[in-house]
Amino acid sequence: MGKILEKLKISKVLSSDGAWGTLLQAKGLKPGECPESWNLDHPDEVMEIAALYCSAGADMTETNSFGGNYFKLKHYGLEQKVTEINRRAAELSRKAAGREKIVLGSVGPTGKILMMGEVSEKELYEAFREQSMALADGGADAIVVETMSDLDEARIAVQAAHENTSCEIICTMTFEKTVTGEYRTMMGVSPTEMIPVIRDAGADIIGANCGNGVKGMVDIVKEIRAFDLVIPILIHANAGLPRYEEGKTVFPESPEEMASYVPSLVGAGANIIGGCCGTTPDHIRLICDALKMYR
Amino acid sequence: MEEILQQIANCIEFGKTDKASPYPPDMKGMDGADELTRLALDNGINPSDILSQGLIPGMEKIGIKFRQNKVFVPQVLMSARAMNLAMKHLKPYFRSGEVKRKGTFIIGTVVGDLHDIGKNLVSMMVEGNGWEVIDLGIDVKAEKFIAAVREHTGSVVGLSALLTTTMVNMESIVKHLRDEVPGTRVIIGGAPVTEGFREKIGADFYSSDPQGAVEYLNGLTE
């Protein structure tokens, strides 16, 4: 049994980290700059972000490797550095997390569409294999395949990570509420459709990330729980829908507001709660406080 | 004559590319957009009619279904594929001037953002509606948009962004376009973009779905 499942046996719920992109920007990441290149050029700043979330109380922190796959890095001419960038990403988060806390190696989508023939299943598998092996090599305890919208791509990423590393595998997809009130990914996948495919591919933990805010996540957790009574569920919610004010993107949900949904999320069956876009160490601190009574 | 145009429209709407395609299952073995467009031209049907009574209504139907969440990205992509195959047969008539484009639309994903699915959807819907589309790709800087507008005078610009961290880059692009090529119409879209954001950055139009962009562009030609 892996580290996360072990810990979940002891305390029913765990906390995760918040947004990375906005914190990197606050530290000087420029528009058009490759965020993952900072693992090599600005390692201290990257480590500081993981450290901020750890000291906010998160039980686990992600790595700065969301776009660290071959296809995304190729855009910056960094495709030869996939292994180096991802290994470094895991090492930096590991350094901040110490031995006790959990490091989640972040794996995002490639941006290529299988059904349009832009990429083959084999090429996708190879890209996810390369990235997840480097993350594992750098010390990641788990691989989190996240922000997925295409079920085939998610399945291939989970398989590649599961078959080539000894990490625990988490997979979260991004669901939006449709006009008819259901939750679907951009490619039309519902939480219910996701579960059997991702579970069979080797995921230990499933869930949802990004989206329109924490409120919708309660419904998504309910839908997953209705289908699968046992699989641990991870939620990384946005701090609401972004608004634009004074030249800046602002997320409407305050730390207090987000934390107020923790009881509903846990009640619906969520096991690990953290944040996505717009969440900060303050959000995570209050989420951790709210989780205390369930541990 | 009308029947074959209706069939072409159906192929576009349901994503029936060609006879060999197994998709959609209930149209298996039937002629697709590819064969039917060729046949229509061979039968002497006016290419403008094929565009206006075949392709455009088909794209419009899928665009509306997408807006209503009755279909999702994969179905739209299949429709776009069917539309592209039909369009190939019409290309010579566009070149010769026999069929007129409604105008030119320049589109790109803004600097810092590498996502192209949304941009491609809009691009395909607009093209299927009879516009010439110049796709500048992803991670596009203001200068590139400006150069393209100068090259294609009077064109409308579309800006796309998927990330909350990159949509802010739309503001400076809009500002640069306003300064360098006054009068250029700029429309914006993408998951985090809202009408309030459009107002703040001074773009001309925002749509939450591709069909809205098509409707706005068509409104300009009326």
Short mmCIF file of C-alpha atoms in Angstrom, two decimals:
data_model
loop_
_atom_site.label_atom_id
_atom_site.label_comp_id
_atom_site.label_asym_id
_atom_site.label_seq_id
_atom_site.Cartn_x
_atom_site.Cartn_y
_atom_site.Cartn_z
CA MET A 1 0.00 0.00 0.00
CA GLY A 2 1.27 3.47 -0.90
CA LYS A 3 1.89 6.40 1.36
CA ILE A 4 -1.39 8.20 0.69
CA LEU A 5 -3.65 5.17 1.14
CA GLU A 6 -1.68 4.35 4.32
CA LYS A 7 -2.28 7.85 5.69
CA LEU A 8 -5.93 7.79 4.68
CA LYS A 9 -6.35 4.66 6.78
CA ILE A 10 -5.16 6.56 9.84
CA SER A 11 -6.93 9.86 9.23
CA LYS A 12 -10.04 9.77 7.09
CA VAL A 13 -9.23 13.01 5.29
CA LEU A 14 -6.09 14.75 4.04
CA SER A 15 -5.31 18.18 2.66
CA SER A 16 -3.54 19.10 -0.56
CA ASP A 17 -1.97 22.28 -1.95
CA GLY A 18 -3.29 25.21 -3.99
CA ALA A 19 -2.48 27.09 -7.21
CA TRP A 20 1.02 27.26 -8.64
CA GLY A 21 0.72 29.40 -11.77
CA THR A 22 -0.34 32.58 -10.01
CA LEU A 23 2.41 32.22 -7.40
CA LEU A 24 5.02 31.72 -10.11
CA GLN A 25 3.76 34.87 -11.79
CA ALA A 26 3.97 36.74 -8.51
CA LYS A 27 7.60 35.67 -8.33
CA GLY A 28 8.28 37.02 -11.81
CA LEU A 29 7.28 34.42 -14.39
CA LYS A 30 6.66 36.41 -17.59
CA PRO A 31 3.84 35.90 -20.13
CA GLY A 32 5.10 33.47 -22.74
CA GLU A 33 7.77 32.03 -20.48
CA CYS A 34 7.76 28.27 -19.88
CA PRO A 35 6.72 27.74 -16.23
CA GLU A 36 8.50 24.38 -16.00
CA SER A 37 11.82 25.89 -17.13
CA TRP A 38 11.89 27.59 -13.74
CA ASN A 39 12.76 24.22 -12.18
CA LEU A 40 16.17 24.65 -13.80
CA ASP A 41 16.57 28.46 -13.82
CA HIS A 42 14.83 29.52 -10.60
CA PRO A 43 14.83 26.44 -8.37
CA ASP A 44 14.68 28.41 -5.10
CA GLU A 45 11.49 30.21 -6.11
CA VAL A 46 9.85 26.95 -7.16
CA MET A 47 10.82 25.29 -3.89
CA GLU A 48 9.47 28.26 -1.94
CA ILE A 49 5.99 27.70 -3.42
CA ALA A 50 5.93 24.07 -2.30
CA ALA A 51 7.26 25.19 1.10
CA LEU A 52 4.50 27.82 1.43
CA TYR A 53 1.84 25.16 0.98
CA CYS A 54 3.58 22.74 3.33
CA SER A 55 3.81 25.34 6.05
CA ALA A 56 0.16 26.26 5.45
CA GLY A 57 -0.54 22.73 6.66
CA ALA A 58 -1.05 20.77 3.44
CA ASP A 59 -0.33 17.05 3.78
CA MET A 60 0.84 16.97 0.20
CA THR A 61 2.29 19.31 -2.38
CA GLU A 62 2.38 19.08 -6.13
CA THR A 63 5.35 19.62 -8.43
CA ASN A 64 5.91 22.37 -10.99
CA SER A 65 5.48 19.99 -13.91
CA PHE A 66 1.89 20.41 -15.14
CA GLY A 67 3.03 21.23 -18.70
CA GLY A 68 6.19 19.12 -18.45
CA ASN A 69 5.33 16.64 -21.18
CA TYR A 70 7.16 16.26 -24.48
CA PHE A 71 4.52 18.07 -26.54
CA LYS A 72 4.18 21.14 -24.33
CA LEU A 73 7.92 21.48 -23.77
CA LYS A 74 8.56 21.12 -27.50
CA HIS A 75 6.89 24.48 -27.99
CA TYR A 76 9.73 26.06 -26.02
CA GLY A 77 12.41 23.93 -27.65
CA LEU A 78 12.84 22.05 -24.35
CA GLU A 79 11.67 18.61 -25.47
CA GLN A 80 15.14 17.15 -24.90
CA LYS A 81 14.94 18.22 -21.27
CA VAL A 82 11.73 16.41 -20.27
CA THR A 83 13.54 14.08 -17.87
CA GLU A 84 15.74 16.77 -16.34
CA ILE A 85 12.86 19.24 -15.85
CA ASN A 86 10.53 16.69 -14.27
CA ARG A 87 13.14 15.05 -12.07
CA ARG A 88 14.12 18.49 -10.80
CA ALA A 89 10.45 19.38 -10.24
CA ALA A 90 10.03 16.38 -7.94
CA GLU A 91 13.34 17.01 -6.17
CA LEU A 92 12.37 20.61 -5.39
CA SER A 93 8.98 19.69 -3.96
CA ARG A 94 10.55 16.81 -2.05
CA LYS A 95 13.06 19.20 -0.49
CA ALA A 96 10.21 21.45 0.67
CA ALA A 97 8.04 18.54 1.81
CA GLY A 98 10.68 16.71 3.79
CA ARG A 99 10.30 12.99 4.32
CA GLU A 100 6.91 12.99 5.99
CA LYS A 101 4.75 14.96 3.60
CA ILE A 102 3.61 13.62 0.25
CA VAL A 103 4.85 14.81 -3.14
CA LEU A 104 2.39 14.59 -6.04
CA GLY A 105 4.05 14.65 -9.45
CA SER A 106 1.79 16.80 -11.61
CA VAL A 107 0.99 15.53 -15.13
CA GLY A 108 -1.31 17.67 -17.30
CA PRO A 109 -2.78 17.09 -20.75
CA THR A 110 -0.66 17.28 -23.89
CA GLY A 111 -3.09 19.55 -25.75
CA LYS A 112 -3.13 17.08 -28.65
CA ILE A 113 -6.39 15.46 -29.71
CA LEU A 114 -6.33 11.72 -30.34
CA MET A 115 -9.53 11.57 -32.37
CA MET A 116 -8.26 14.20 -34.80
CA GLY A 117 -5.16 12.11 -35.46
CA GLU A 118 -2.87 14.85 -34.09
CA VAL A 119 -1.12 12.20 -32.04
CA SER A 120 -1.23 8.40 -31.71
CA GLU A 121 -2.00 6.42 -28.55
CA LYS A 122 1.55 5.13 -28.64
CA GLU A 123 3.04 8.63 -28.77
CA LEU A 124 0.86 9.75 -25.87
CA TYR A 125 1.83 6.73 -23.81
CA GLU A 126 5.50 7.35 -24.49
CA ALA A 127 5.23 11.02 -23.45
CA PHE A 128 3.43 10.17 -20.20
CA ARG A 129 5.83 7.31 -19.49
CA GLU A 130 8.84 9.59 -19.90
CA GLN A 131 7.36 12.31 -17.68
CA SER A 132 6.07 10.11 -14.88
CA MET A 133 9.27 8.07 -14.68
CA ALA A 134 11.29 11.27 -14.25
CA LEU A 135 8.91 12.51 -11.54
CA ALA A 136 9.17 9.18 -9.72
CA ASP A 137 12.93 9.30 -10.10
CA GLY A 138 13.01 12.76 -8.51
CA GLY A 139 11.14 11.48 -5.47
CA ALA A 140 7.42 11.84 -6.18
CA ASP A 141 5.26 9.54 -4.02
CA ALA A 142 2.31 9.75 -6.37
CA ILE A 143 1.53 10.88 -9.90
CA VAL A 144 -1.47 13.14 -10.29
CA VAL A 145 -2.86 13.09 -13.82
CA GLU A 146 -4.99 16.24 -13.80
CA THR A 147 -7.21 18.69 -15.71
CA MET A 148 -8.03 15.93 -18.18
CA SER A 149 -11.03 16.29 -20.49
CA ASP A 150 -10.53 13.38 -22.90
CA LEU A 151 -11.12 9.96 -21.36
CA ASP A 152 -8.68 8.18 -23.69
CA GLU A 153 -5.85 10.58 -22.91
CA ALA A 154 -6.55 10.29 -19.17
CA ARG A 155 -6.59 6.50 -19.40
CA ILE A 156 -3.30 6.38 -21.33
CA ALA A 157 -1.62 8.75 -18.85
CA VAL A 158 -2.79 6.64 -15.90
CA GLN A 159 -1.65 3.43 -17.59
CA ALA A 160 1.76 4.89 -18.47
CA ALA A 161 2.33 6.07 -14.90
CA HIS A 162 0.95 2.87 -13.34
CA GLU A 163 2.93 0.48 -15.53
CA ASN A 164 6.26 2.28 -15.33
CA THR A 165 6.50 3.61 -11.77
CA SER A 166 5.71 2.29 -8.31
CA CYS A 167 3.92 5.54 -7.44
CA GLU A 168 0.33 5.74 -6.32
CA ILE A 169 -1.79 7.10 -9.16
CA ILE A 170 -4.35 9.86 -8.86
CA CYS A 171 -6.47 11.05 -11.77
CA THR A 172 -8.71 14.11 -11.82
CA MET A 173 -10.73 15.45 -14.71
CA THR A 174 -12.20 18.92 -15.20
CA PHE A 175 -15.99 19.05 -15.30
CA GLU A 176 -18.22 21.97 -16.15
CA LYS A 177 -21.92 22.24 -15.45
CA THR A 178 -23.94 21.97 -18.66
CA VAL A 179 -27.08 23.98 -19.37
CA THR A 180 -29.07 20.89 -18.43
CA GLY A 181 -27.38 20.77 -15.02
CA GLU A 182 -25.19 17.73 -15.55
CA TYR A 183 -21.43 17.73 -15.14
CA ARG A 184 -19.36 16.93 -18.22
CA THR A 185 -15.82 17.55 -19.39
CA MET A 186 -15.26 19.59 -22.52
CA MET A 187 -15.13 16.30 -24.42
CA GLY A 188 -18.47 15.20 -22.97
CA VAL A 189 -17.28 12.77 -20.27
CA SER A 190 -19.36 12.55 -17.07
CA PRO A 191 -17.91 11.64 -13.65
CA THR A 192 -19.82 8.34 -13.83
CA GLU A 193 -18.29 7.47 -17.21
CA MET A 194 -14.83 8.36 -15.95
CA ILE A 195 -14.78 6.05 -12.93
CA PRO A 196 -14.62 2.51 -14.37
CA VAL A 197 -12.19 3.44 -17.15
CA ILE A 198 -9.73 5.27 -14.90
CA ARG A 199 -10.00 2.71 -12.10
CA ASP A 200 -9.31 -0.16 -14.50
CA ALA A 201 -6.35 1.72 -15.94
CA GLY A 202 -4.74 1.65 -12.50
CA ALA A 203 -5.76 4.79 -10.62
CA ASP A 204 -5.81 4.47 -6.81
CA ILE A 205 -7.53 7.79 -6.23
CA ILE A 206 -9.87 9.72 -8.54
CA GLY A 207 -11.56 13.07 -8.50
CA ALA A 208 -11.96 16.47 -10.10
CA ASN A 209 -9.93 19.65 -10.38
CA CYS A 210 -10.27 23.20 -11.74
CA GLY A 211 -13.86 23.95 -12.79
CA ASN A 212 -16.16 26.73 -11.69
CA GLY A 213 -15.67 26.68 -7.96
CA VAL A 214 -16.02 24.54 -4.90
CA LYS A 215 -19.84 24.42 -4.84
CA GLY A 216 -20.12 22.32 -8.00
CA MET A 217 -17.49 19.97 -6.62
CA VAL A 218 -19.95 18.79 -3.94
CA ASP A 219 -22.29 17.52 -6.68
CA ILE A 220 -19.38 15.89 -8.51
CA VAL A 221 -18.23 14.09 -5.35
CA LYS A 222 -21.78 12.86 -4.80
CA GLU A 223 -21.94 11.50 -8.34
CA ILE A 224 -18.61 9.67 -7.94
CA ARG A 225 -19.55 8.32 -4.51
CA ALA A 226 -22.88 7.01 -5.79
CA PHE A 227 -20.98 4.92 -8.32
CA ASP A 228 -18.01 3.83 -6.21
CA LEU A 229 -18.35 3.51 -2.45
CA VAL A 230 -14.70 2.94 -1.65
CA ILE A 231 -12.27 4.69 -3.99
CA PRO A 232 -10.65 7.73 -2.32
CA ILE A 233 -11.75 11.01 -3.91
CA LEU A 234 -9.47 14.04 -4.36
CA ILE A 235 -10.82 17.52 -5.07
CA HIS A 236 -8.69 20.46 -6.23
CA ALA A 237 -11.25 23.26 -6.69
CA ASN A 238 -10.81 26.71 -8.21
CA ALA A 239 -11.56 29.71 -6.03
CA GLY A 240 -14.65 30.36 -8.15
CA LEU A 241 -14.96 31.84 -11.62
CA PRO A 242 -12.28 34.47 -12.26
CA ARG A 243 -13.16 38.15 -12.54
CA TYR A 244 -11.03 40.85 -14.03
CA GLU A 245 -10.29 43.91 -11.93
CA GLU A 246 -7.69 46.64 -12.35
CA GLY A 247 -5.62 44.71 -14.86
CA LYS A 248 -5.58 41.59 -12.72
CA THR A 249 -7.49 38.34 -12.58
CA VAL A 250 -9.25 37.98 -9.24
CA PHE A 251 -10.91 34.88 -7.93
CA PRO A 252 -14.09 35.61 -6.00
CA GLU A 253 -14.04 32.83 -3.41
CA SER A 254 -12.25 33.90 -0.26
CA PRO A 255 -10.38 31.39 1.92
CA GLU A 256 -13.30 31.53 4.39
CA GLU A 257 -15.85 30.88 1.67
CA MET A 258 -13.99 27.90 0.25
CA ALA A 259 -13.32 26.43 3.67
CA SER A 260 -17.02 26.69 4.49
CA TYR A 261 -17.67 23.98 1.88
CA VAL A 262 -15.32 21.49 3.51
CA PRO A 263 -18.09 19.85 5.62
CA SER A 264 -20.29 19.37 2.53
CA LEU A 265 -17.38 17.94 0.54
CA VAL A 266 -16.41 15.52 3.30
CA GLY A 267 -20.07 14.68 3.88
CA ALA A 268 -20.45 13.84 0.20
CA GLY A 269 -17.48 11.51 0.43
CA ALA A 270 -14.35 13.49 -0.46
CA ASN A 271 -11.10 12.30 1.14
CA ILE A 272 -8.45 14.76 -0.01
CA ILE A 273 -9.16 18.47 -0.45
CA GLY A 274 -6.94 21.14 -1.93
CA GLY A 275 -7.19 23.97 -4.44
CA CYS A 276 -6.64 24.79 -8.08
CA CYS A 277 -6.59 28.16 -9.93
CA GLY A 278 -6.90 31.20 -7.66
CA THR A 279 -6.28 29.41 -4.38
CA THR A 280 -3.47 30.58 -2.12
CA PRO A 281 -1.65 29.36 0.99
CA ASP A 282 -4.34 31.19 2.98
CA HIS A 283 -7.07 29.14 1.31
CA ILE A 284 -5.15 25.97 2.14
CA ARG A 285 -4.58 27.04 5.75
CA LEU A 286 -8.31 27.46 6.34
CA ILE A 287 -9.15 24.25 4.48
CA CYS A 288 -6.69 22.42 6.75
CA ASP A 289 -8.34 23.96 9.82
CA ALA A 290 -11.76 22.91 8.59
CA LEU A 291 -10.53 19.36 7.96
CA LYS A 292 -9.16 18.96 11.50
CA MET A 293 -12.43 17.85 13.03
CA TYR A 294 -12.70 14.92 10.61
CA ARG A 295 -9.21 13.53 11.17
CA MET B 1 -31.24 19.69 -56.40
CA GLU B 2 -32.47 20.73 -52.97
CA GLU B 3 -32.31 17.18 -51.74
CA ILE B 4 -28.59 16.79 -52.27
CA LEU B 5 -27.91 20.11 -50.52
CA GLN B 6 -30.02 18.91 -47.61
CA GLN B 7 -27.98 15.70 -47.57
CA ILE B 8 -24.73 17.69 -47.49
CA ALA B 9 -26.10 19.76 -44.60
CA ASN B 10 -26.94 16.53 -42.75
CA CYS B 11 -23.45 15.12 -43.33
CA ILE B 12 -21.92 18.29 -41.88
CA GLU B 13 -24.30 18.34 -38.92
CA PHE B 14 -23.74 14.71 -38.01
CA GLY B 15 -20.05 14.56 -38.92
CA LYS B 16 -20.33 12.13 -41.83
CA THR B 17 -17.03 12.76 -43.60
CA ASP B 18 -17.00 10.23 -46.43
CA LYS B 19 -18.43 6.89 -47.45
CA ALA B 20 -15.62 4.93 -45.78
CA SER B 21 -16.17 6.54 -42.38
CA PRO B 22 -17.96 4.35 -39.82
CA TYR B 23 -19.11 7.47 -37.97
CA PRO B 24 -21.93 8.14 -37.22
CA PRO B 25 -23.07 4.50 -37.02
CA ASP B 26 -26.54 5.15 -38.44
CA MET B 27 -25.04 6.64 -41.63
CA LYS B 28 -22.61 3.79 -42.23
CA GLY B 29 -22.09 2.93 -45.91
CA MET B 30 -23.78 6.13 -47.08
CA ASP B 31 -22.10 8.84 -49.11
CA GLY B 32 -20.46 11.54 -46.96
CA ALA B 33 -19.79 15.26 -47.31
CA ASP B 34 -16.84 14.46 -49.57
CA GLU B 35 -18.72 12.40 -52.19
CA LEU B 36 -21.92 14.46 -52.10
CA THR B 37 -20.18 17.79 -52.63
CA ARG B 38 -18.31 16.38 -55.60
CA LEU B 39 -21.53 14.95 -56.98
CA ALA B 40 -23.38 18.23 -56.51
CA LEU B 41 -20.69 20.10 -58.44
CA ASP B 42 -20.69 17.45 -61.18
CA ASN B 43 -24.44 17.85 -61.44
CA GLY B 44 -23.92 21.52 -62.16
CA ILE B 45 -25.14 22.88 -58.85
CA ASN B 46 -23.86 26.38 -58.19
CA PRO B 47 -20.96 26.26 -55.68
CA SER B 48 -22.36 29.29 -53.84
CA ASP B 49 -25.57 27.35 -53.29
CA ILE B 50 -23.59 24.39 -51.96
CA LEU B 51 -21.97 26.74 -49.47
CA SER B 52 -25.09 28.63 -48.47
CA GLN B 53 -27.59 25.76 -48.50
CA GLY B 54 -25.32 22.85 -47.57
CA LEU B 55 -22.29 23.77 -45.53
CA ILE B 56 -23.56 26.84 -43.69
CA PRO B 57 -26.86 25.34 -42.44
CA GLY B 58 -25.01 22.16 -41.38
CA MET B 59 -22.42 24.11 -39.39
CA GLU B 60 -25.10 26.30 -37.90
CA LYS B 61 -27.04 23.31 -36.62
CA ILE B 62 -24.01 21.75 -34.93
CA GLY B 63 -23.05 25.16 -33.55
CA ILE B 64 -26.43 25.56 -31.91
CA LYS B 65 -26.41 22.01 -30.53
CA PHE B 66 -22.97 22.69 -29.06
CA ARG B 67 -24.26 25.86 -27.42
CA GLN B 68 -27.12 23.86 -25.89
CA ASN B 69 -24.66 21.19 -24.61
CA LYS B 70 -26.49 18.60 -26.71
CA VAL B 71 -23.13 17.70 -28.25
CA PHE B 72 -19.54 18.17 -27.06
CA VAL B 73 -16.17 18.88 -28.64
CA PRO B 74 -15.73 15.47 -30.36
CA GLN B 75 -18.96 15.83 -32.35
CA VAL B 76 -18.05 19.36 -33.42
CA LEU B 77 -14.63 18.17 -34.53
CA MET B 78 -16.22 15.47 -36.68
CA SER B 79 -18.55 18.05 -38.23
CA ALA B 80 -15.58 20.28 -38.91
CA ARG B 81 -13.81 17.39 -40.57
CA ALA B 82 -16.79 16.79 -42.84
CA MET B 83 -16.95 20.52 -43.58
CA ASN B 84 -13.25 20.59 -44.48
CA LEU B 85 -13.68 17.75 -46.97
CA ALA B 86 -16.60 19.54 -48.62
CA MET B 87 -14.68 22.81 -48.58
CA LYS B 88 -11.79 21.25 -50.50
CA HIS B 89 -14.05 20.82 -53.51
CA LEU B 90 -15.15 24.44 -53.24
CA LYS B 91 -11.66 25.93 -52.89
CA PRO B 92 -11.10 26.44 -56.65
CA TYR B 93 -14.29 28.51 -56.84
CA PHE B 94 -13.16 30.69 -53.95
CA ARG B 95 -9.84 31.24 -55.71
CA SER B 96 -11.47 32.12 -59.02
CA GLY B 97 -13.82 34.53 -57.26
CA GLU B 98 -16.92 32.66 -58.37
CA VAL B 99 -17.82 32.15 -54.74
CA LYS B 100 -17.22 35.13 -52.51
CA ARG B 101 -16.03 34.95 -48.92
CA LYS B 102 -17.99 37.00 -46.43
CA GLY B 103 -14.80 38.56 -45.12
CA THR B 104 -11.51 37.73 -43.43
CA PHE B 105 -11.18 36.61 -39.83
CA ILE B 106 -7.79 36.51 -38.11
CA ILE B 107 -7.60 34.29 -35.06
CA GLY B 108 -4.94 33.25 -32.56
CA THR B 109 -4.40 32.07 -29.00
CA VAL B 110 -2.76 34.92 -27.08
CA VAL B 111 0.85 35.08 -25.97
CA GLY B 112 1.70 32.76 -23.08
CA ASP B 113 -1.10 30.34 -23.87
CA LEU B 114 -0.50 27.12 -25.82
CA HIS B 115 -4.09 25.88 -25.97
CA ASP B 116 -5.64 25.56 -29.37
CA ILE B 117 -8.78 23.46 -29.09
CA GLY B 118 -11.13 26.38 -28.47
CA LYS B 119 -9.43 28.50 -31.07
CA ASN B 120 -9.66 25.69 -33.62
CA LEU B 121 -13.36 25.18 -32.94
CA VAL B 122 -14.08 28.86 -33.58
CA SER B 123 -11.81 28.87 -36.60
CA MET B 124 -13.59 25.90 -38.17
CA MET B 125 -17.07 27.23 -37.44
CA VAL B 126 -16.25 30.60 -38.94
CA GLU B 127 -14.65 29.05 -42.01
CA GLY B 128 -17.63 26.76 -42.47
CA ASN B 129 -19.75 29.86 -42.49
CA GLY B 130 -18.08 31.25 -45.57
CA TRP B 131 -15.33 33.41 -44.08
CA GLU B 132 -11.68 33.26 -44.96
CA VAL B 133 -9.81 32.37 -41.78
CA ILE B 134 -6.18 33.26 -41.11
CA ASP B 135 -5.07 31.15 -38.16
CA LEU B 136 -1.98 32.58 -36.48
CA GLY B 137 -1.65 29.62 -34.13
CA ILE B 138 -0.87 29.66 -30.40
CA ASP B 139 1.27 31.92 -28.18
CA VAL B 140 0.66 34.87 -30.55
CA LYS B 141 2.10 38.29 -29.70
CA ALA B 142 0.41 41.64 -30.44
CA GLU B 143 2.87 42.41 -33.24
CA LYS B 144 1.84 39.31 -35.16
CA PHE B 145 -1.85 40.23 -34.95
CA ILE B 146 -1.04 43.77 -36.10
CA ALA B 147 1.02 42.55 -39.06
CA ALA B 148 -1.79 40.22 -40.12
CA VAL B 149 -4.43 42.96 -39.91
CA ARG B 150 -2.22 45.25 -42.01
CA GLU B 151 -1.85 42.51 -44.60
CA HIS B 152 -5.58 41.77 -44.68
CA THR B 153 -7.18 45.19 -44.45
CA GLY B 154 -10.61 45.29 -42.86
CA SER B 155 -10.38 41.89 -41.27
CA VAL B 156 -11.86 41.06 -37.87
CA VAL B 157 -9.59 39.72 -35.12
CA GLY B 158 -10.43 36.92 -32.69
CA LEU B 159 -8.41 36.36 -29.50
CA SER B 160 -8.52 33.11 -27.56
CA ALA B 161 -7.23 32.14 -24.10
CA LEU B 162 -7.89 29.15 -21.88
CA LEU B 163 -6.02 30.15 -18.76
CA THR B 164 -6.91 32.67 -16.12
CA THR B 165 -3.22 33.52 -16.05
CA THR B 166 -3.04 34.28 -19.79
CA MET B 167 -6.39 35.95 -20.50
CA VAL B 168 -4.95 39.13 -18.99
CA ASN B 169 -2.62 39.30 -22.00
CA MET B 170 -5.67 40.05 -24.15
CA GLU B 171 -5.83 43.54 -22.72
CA SER B 172 -2.49 44.71 -24.09
CA ILE B 173 -3.14 43.06 -27.44
CA VAL B 174 -6.46 44.91 -27.75
CA LYS B 175 -4.73 48.14 -26.77
CA HIS B 176 -1.91 47.66 -29.29
CA LEU B 177 -4.39 46.86 -32.04
CA ARG B 178 -6.40 49.97 -31.20
CA ASP B 179 -3.25 52.12 -31.34
CA GLU B 180 -1.71 50.63 -34.45
CA VAL B 181 -4.72 49.79 -36.62
CA PRO B 182 -7.62 51.94 -35.36
CA GLY B 183 -11.09 50.69 -36.22
CA THR B 184 -10.18 47.02 -36.14
CA ARG B 185 -12.91 44.93 -34.58
CA VAL B 186 -11.70 42.52 -31.93
CA ILE B 187 -13.72 39.64 -30.51
CA ILE B 188 -12.63 37.48 -27.59
CA GLY B 189 -13.43 34.10 -26.11
CA GLY B 190 -12.17 31.21 -23.99
CA ALA B 191 -13.12 29.35 -20.83
CA PRO B 192 -12.28 32.06 -18.24
CA VAL B 193 -13.38 35.03 -20.38
CA THR B 194 -16.60 36.84 -19.50
CA GLU B 195 -18.67 39.76 -20.76
CA GLY B 196 -17.46 41.83 -17.82
CA PHE B 197 -13.88 41.15 -18.84
CA ARG B 198 -14.64 42.20 -22.41
CA GLU B 199 -16.06 45.47 -21.21
CA LYS B 200 -13.03 46.17 -19.05
CA ILE B 201 -10.47 45.55 -21.77
CA GLY B 202 -12.52 47.30 -24.44
CA ALA B 203 -12.93 44.47 -26.94
CA ASP B 204 -15.91 44.67 -29.31
CA PHE B 205 -17.58 41.36 -28.63
CA TYR B 206 -17.49 38.30 -26.41
CA SER B 207 -19.18 34.99 -26.96
CA SER B 208 -19.25 31.97 -24.69
CA ASP B 209 -19.55 29.65 -27.67
CA PRO B 210 -18.33 29.53 -31.29
CA GLN B 211 -21.77 30.02 -32.79
CA GLY B 212 -21.97 33.40 -31.08
CA ALA B 213 -18.83 34.49 -32.92
CA VAL B 214 -20.33 33.35 -36.22
CA GLU B 215 -23.53 35.28 -35.53
CA TYR B 216 -21.61 38.43 -34.65
CA LEU B 217 -19.44 38.20 -37.78
CA ASN B 218 -22.45 37.59 -40.00
CA GLY B 219 -24.12 40.62 -38.44
CA LEU B 220 -21.23 42.76 -39.67
CA THR B 221 -21.86 41.75 -43.27
CA GLU B 222 -25.55 42.62 -43.22
#
